[in-house]
mmCIF file with all atom_site columns, C-alpha atoms in Angstrom:
data_model
loop_
_atom_site.group_PDB
_atom_site.id
_atom_site.type_symbol
_atom_site.label_atom_id
_atom_site.label_alt_id
_atom_site.label_comp_id
_atom_site.label_asym_id
_atom_site.label_entity_id
_atom_site.label_seq_id
_atom_site.pdbx_PDB_ins_code
_atom_site.Cartn_x
_atom_site.Cartn_y
_atom_site.Cartn_z
_atom_site.occupancy
_atom_site.B_iso_or_equiv
_atom_site.pdbx_formal_charge
_atom_site.auth_seq_id
_atom_site.auth_comp_id
_atom_site.auth_asym_id
_atom_site.auth_atom_id
_atom_site.pdbx_PDB_model_num
ATOM 1   C CA . UNK A 1 1   ? -42.387 -48.518 70.621 1.00 0.00 ? 1   UNK A CA 1
ATOM 2   C CA . UNK A 1 2   ? -40.018 -51.081 69.174 1.00 0.00 ? 2   UNK A CA 1
ATOM 3   C CA . UNK A 1 3   ? -38.426 -51.242 65.752 1.00 0.00 ? 3   UNK A CA 1
ATOM 4   C CA . UNK A 1 4   ? -37.334 -54.775 64.872 1.00 0.00 ? 4   UNK A CA 1
ATOM 5   C CA . UNK A 1 5   ? -36.051 -55.701 61.436 1.00 0.00 ? 5   UNK A CA 1
ATOM 6   C CA . UNK A 1 6   ? -33.664 -58.173 59.916 1.00 0.00 ? 6   UNK A CA 1
ATOM 7   C CA . UNK A 1 7   ? -33.051 -57.766 56.151 1.00 0.00 ? 7   UNK A CA 1
ATOM 8   C CA . UNK A 1 8   ? -33.608 -54.068 55.397 1.00 0.00 ? 8   UNK A CA 1
ATOM 9   C CA . UNK A 1 9   ? -34.335 -50.795 57.196 1.00 0.00 ? 9   UNK A CA 1
ATOM 10  C CA . UNK A 1 10  ? -35.598 -47.386 56.122 1.00 0.00 ? 10  UNK A CA 1
ATOM 11  C CA . UNK A 1 11  ? -33.935 -44.149 57.226 1.00 0.00 ? 11  UNK A CA 1
ATOM 12  C CA . UNK A 1 12  ? -35.789 -42.007 59.754 1.00 0.00 ? 12  UNK A CA 1
ATOM 13  C CA . UNK A 1 13  ? -36.776 -39.488 57.062 1.00 0.00 ? 13  UNK A CA 1
ATOM 14  C CA . UNK A 1 14  ? -38.043 -42.268 54.796 1.00 0.00 ? 14  UNK A CA 1
ATOM 15  C CA . UNK A 1 15  ? -35.712 -41.269 51.951 1.00 0.00 ? 15  UNK A CA 1
ATOM 16  C CA . UNK A 1 16  ? -33.225 -44.151 51.996 1.00 0.00 ? 16  UNK A CA 1
ATOM 17  C CA . UNK A 1 17  ? -33.365 -47.921 52.288 1.00 0.00 ? 17  UNK A CA 1
ATOM 18  C CA . UNK A 1 18  ? -30.394 -49.855 53.701 1.00 0.00 ? 18  UNK A CA 1
ATOM 19  C CA . UNK A 1 19  ? -29.985 -53.576 53.060 1.00 0.00 ? 19  UNK A CA 1
ATOM 20  C CA . UNK A 1 20  ? -27.118 -56.029 53.226 1.00 0.00 ? 20  UNK A CA 1
ATOM 21  C CA . UNK A 1 21  ? -25.472 -58.796 51.222 1.00 0.00 ? 21  UNK A CA 1
ATOM 22  C CA . UNK A 1 22  ? -22.431 -60.695 52.478 1.00 0.00 ? 22  UNK A CA 1
ATOM 23  C CA . UNK A 1 23  ? -20.391 -58.189 54.458 1.00 0.00 ? 23  UNK A CA 1
ATOM 24  C CA . UNK A 1 24  ? -21.599 -55.114 52.605 1.00 0.00 ? 24  UNK A CA 1
ATOM 25  C CA . UNK A 1 25  ? -24.430 -52.645 53.181 1.00 0.00 ? 25  UNK A CA 1
ATOM 26  C CA . UNK A 1 26  ? -26.177 -50.987 50.255 1.00 0.00 ? 26  UNK A CA 1
ATOM 27  C CA . UNK A 1 27  ? -27.985 -47.660 50.369 1.00 0.00 ? 27  UNK A CA 1
ATOM 28  C CA . UNK A 1 28  ? -30.686 -46.875 47.828 1.00 0.00 ? 28  UNK A CA 1
ATOM 29  C CA . UNK A 1 29  ? -33.120 -43.992 47.565 1.00 0.00 ? 29  UNK A CA 1
ATOM 30  C CA . UNK A 1 30  ? -36.692 -45.032 48.296 1.00 0.00 ? 30  UNK A CA 1
ATOM 31  C CA . UNK A 1 31  ? -37.549 -43.457 44.924 1.00 0.00 ? 31  UNK A CA 1
ATOM 32  C CA . UNK A 1 32  ? -34.862 -45.336 42.970 1.00 0.00 ? 32  UNK A CA 1
ATOM 33  C CA . UNK A 1 33  ? -35.834 -47.743 40.202 1.00 0.00 ? 33  UNK A CA 1
ATOM 34  C CA . UNK A 1 34  ? -32.618 -49.783 40.254 1.00 0.00 ? 34  UNK A CA 1
ATOM 35  C CA . UNK A 1 35  ? -30.242 -51.197 42.851 1.00 0.00 ? 35  UNK A CA 1
ATOM 36  C CA . UNK A 1 36  ? -26.952 -49.417 43.601 1.00 0.00 ? 36  UNK A CA 1
ATOM 37  C CA . UNK A 1 37  ? -23.898 -50.680 41.714 1.00 0.00 ? 37  UNK A CA 1
ATOM 38  C CA . UNK A 1 38  ? -21.518 -50.427 44.654 1.00 0.00 ? 38  UNK A CA 1
ATOM 39  C CA . UNK A 1 39  ? -21.832 -50.898 48.432 1.00 0.00 ? 39  UNK A CA 1
ATOM 40  C CA . UNK A 1 40  ? -22.367 -47.993 50.837 1.00 0.00 ? 40  UNK A CA 1
ATOM 41  C CA . UNK A 1 41  ? -20.342 -49.809 53.533 1.00 0.00 ? 41  UNK A CA 1
ATOM 42  C CA . UNK A 1 42  ? -18.090 -52.875 53.376 1.00 0.00 ? 42  UNK A CA 1
ATOM 43  C CA . UNK A 1 43  ? -16.825 -54.191 56.724 1.00 0.00 ? 43  UNK A CA 1
ATOM 44  C CA . UNK A 1 44  ? -13.542 -55.988 56.026 1.00 0.00 ? 44  UNK A CA 1
ATOM 45  C CA . UNK A 1 45  ? -13.549 -57.630 59.479 1.00 0.00 ? 45  UNK A CA 1
ATOM 46  C CA . UNK A 1 46  ? -17.017 -59.145 59.021 1.00 0.00 ? 46  UNK A CA 1
ATOM 47  C CA . UNK A 1 47  ? -17.732 -62.691 57.822 1.00 0.00 ? 47  UNK A CA 1
ATOM 48  C CA . UNK A 1 48  ? -21.408 -62.426 56.899 1.00 0.00 ? 48  UNK A CA 1
ATOM 49  C CA . UNK A 1 49  ? -24.055 -59.913 57.930 1.00 0.00 ? 49  UNK A CA 1
ATOM 50  C CA . UNK A 1 50  ? -27.167 -61.588 59.291 1.00 0.00 ? 50  UNK A CA 1
ATOM 51  C CA . UNK A 1 51  ? -29.246 -58.629 60.448 1.00 0.00 ? 51  UNK A CA 1
ATOM 52  C CA . UNK A 1 52  ? -29.576 -54.857 60.239 1.00 0.00 ? 52  UNK A CA 1
ATOM 53  C CA . UNK A 1 53  ? -31.191 -52.280 62.485 1.00 0.00 ? 53  UNK A CA 1
ATOM 54  C CA . UNK A 1 54  ? -31.457 -48.500 62.582 1.00 0.00 ? 54  UNK A CA 1
ATOM 55  C CA . UNK A 1 55  ? -31.855 -46.423 65.726 1.00 0.00 ? 55  UNK A CA 1
ATOM 56  C CA . UNK A 1 56  ? -35.016 -44.323 65.201 1.00 0.00 ? 56  UNK A CA 1
ATOM 57  C CA . UNK A 1 57  ? -33.581 -41.410 67.206 1.00 0.00 ? 57  UNK A CA 1
ATOM 58  C CA . UNK A 1 58  ? -29.952 -41.190 66.024 1.00 0.00 ? 58  UNK A CA 1
ATOM 59  C CA . UNK A 1 59  ? -30.108 -42.934 62.650 1.00 0.00 ? 59  UNK A CA 1
ATOM 60  C CA . UNK A 1 60  ? -27.157 -45.123 63.707 1.00 0.00 ? 60  UNK A CA 1
ATOM 61  C CA . UNK A 1 61  ? -26.991 -48.384 61.738 1.00 0.00 ? 61  UNK A CA 1
ATOM 62  C CA . UNK A 1 62  ? -26.460 -51.677 63.583 1.00 0.00 ? 62  UNK A CA 1
ATOM 63  C CA . UNK A 1 63  ? -25.074 -54.608 61.570 1.00 0.00 ? 63  UNK A CA 1
ATOM 64  C CA . UNK A 1 64  ? -25.083 -58.125 63.042 1.00 0.00 ? 64  UNK A CA 1
ATOM 65  C CA . UNK A 1 65  ? -22.268 -60.410 61.813 1.00 0.00 ? 65  UNK A CA 1
ATOM 66  C CA . UNK A 1 66  ? -22.923 -64.132 62.324 1.00 0.00 ? 66  UNK A CA 1
ATOM 67  C CA . UNK A 1 67  ? -19.183 -65.029 62.089 1.00 0.00 ? 67  UNK A CA 1
ATOM 68  C CA . UNK A 1 68  ? -20.192 -68.297 60.413 1.00 0.00 ? 68  UNK A CA 1
ATOM 69  C CA . UNK A 1 69  ? -22.159 -69.388 63.515 1.00 0.00 ? 69  UNK A CA 1
ATOM 70  C CA . UNK A 1 70  ? -18.924 -70.772 65.007 1.00 0.00 ? 70  UNK A CA 1
ATOM 71  C CA . UNK A 1 71  ? -19.215 -68.731 68.203 1.00 0.00 ? 71  UNK A CA 1
ATOM 72  C CA . UNK A 1 72  ? -20.214 -65.285 69.329 1.00 0.00 ? 72  UNK A CA 1
ATOM 73  C CA . UNK A 1 73  ? -21.348 -62.834 66.694 1.00 0.00 ? 73  UNK A CA 1
ATOM 74  C CA . UNK A 1 74  ? -20.295 -59.197 66.453 1.00 0.00 ? 74  UNK A CA 1
ATOM 75  C CA . UNK A 1 75  ? -22.396 -56.071 66.048 1.00 0.00 ? 75  UNK A CA 1
ATOM 76  C CA . UNK A 1 76  ? -20.858 -53.216 64.051 1.00 0.00 ? 76  UNK A CA 1
ATOM 77  C CA . UNK A 1 77  ? -22.233 -49.679 64.453 1.00 0.00 ? 77  UNK A CA 1
ATOM 78  C CA . UNK A 1 78  ? -22.063 -46.996 61.753 1.00 0.00 ? 78  UNK A CA 1
ATOM 79  C CA . UNK A 1 79  ? -23.184 -43.396 61.516 1.00 0.00 ? 79  UNK A CA 1
ATOM 80  C CA . UNK A 1 80  ? -25.807 -42.579 58.872 1.00 0.00 ? 80  UNK A CA 1
ATOM 81  C CA . UNK A 1 81  ? -23.006 -41.170 56.667 1.00 0.00 ? 81  UNK A CA 1
ATOM 82  C CA . UNK A 1 82  ? -21.298 -44.585 56.600 1.00 0.00 ? 82  UNK A CA 1
ATOM 83  C CA . UNK A 1 83  ? -18.460 -43.872 59.035 1.00 0.00 ? 83  UNK A CA 1
ATOM 84  C CA . UNK A 1 84  ? -17.687 -46.609 61.555 1.00 0.00 ? 84  UNK A CA 1
ATOM 85  C CA . UNK A 1 85  ? -18.422 -45.980 65.236 1.00 0.00 ? 85  UNK A CA 1
ATOM 86  C CA . UNK A 1 86  ? -17.454 -49.189 67.039 1.00 0.00 ? 86  UNK A CA 1
ATOM 87  C CA . UNK A 1 87  ? -18.306 -52.866 67.437 1.00 0.00 ? 87  UNK A CA 1
ATOM 88  C CA . UNK A 1 88  ? -19.119 -55.256 70.255 1.00 0.00 ? 88  UNK A CA 1
ATOM 89  C CA . UNK A 1 89  ? -19.537 -58.973 70.855 1.00 0.00 ? 89  UNK A CA 1
ATOM 90  C CA . UNK A 1 90  ? -23.057 -60.401 70.805 1.00 0.00 ? 90  UNK A CA 1
ATOM 91  C CA . UNK A 1 91  ? -24.632 -63.837 71.023 1.00 0.00 ? 91  UNK A CA 1
ATOM 92  C CA . UNK A 1 92  ? -24.621 -66.396 68.223 1.00 0.00 ? 92  UNK A CA 1
ATOM 93  C CA . UNK A 1 93  ? -26.232 -65.183 64.982 1.00 0.00 ? 93  UNK A CA 1
ATOM 94  C CA . UNK A 1 94  ? -27.296 -61.638 65.892 1.00 0.00 ? 94  UNK A CA 1
ATOM 95  C CA . UNK A 1 95  ? -30.093 -60.756 63.486 1.00 0.00 ? 95  UNK A CA 1
ATOM 96  C CA . UNK A 1 96  ? -32.592 -58.460 65.183 1.00 0.00 ? 96  UNK A CA 1
ATOM 97  C CA . UNK A 1 97  ? -32.422 -55.153 67.011 1.00 0.00 ? 97  UNK A CA 1
ATOM 98  C CA . UNK A 1 98  ? -34.998 -53.498 69.264 1.00 0.00 ? 98  UNK A CA 1
ATOM 99  C CA . UNK A 1 99  ? -34.969 -49.780 70.035 1.00 0.00 ? 99  UNK A CA 1
ATOM 100 C CA . UNK A 1 100 ? -37.071 -48.439 72.879 1.00 0.00 ? 100 UNK A CA 1
ATOM 101 C CA . UNK A 1 101 ? -38.242 -44.853 72.623 1.00 0.00 ? 101 UNK A CA 1
#
């Protein structure tokens, strides 16, 4: 099956929702009644996140940075605990991720 999303994703256990604004990712409990006050992740090298994905097997977060649409975008990968893994160049405006199980 495929898991394609662009603005928000839910953790594999269903307990947390991850969404983005600017170059930050926010993490909120699915049971929360208010938005978090501070970001879960802020990527200082990013320009503007344009898409988010979560690997259904590993829980790794994928963040697509549009880099202002002036050229190739970049995808940043993070562990579920918010630690950075790596990044790689992608096409213009990366905003969707497909995971094949």
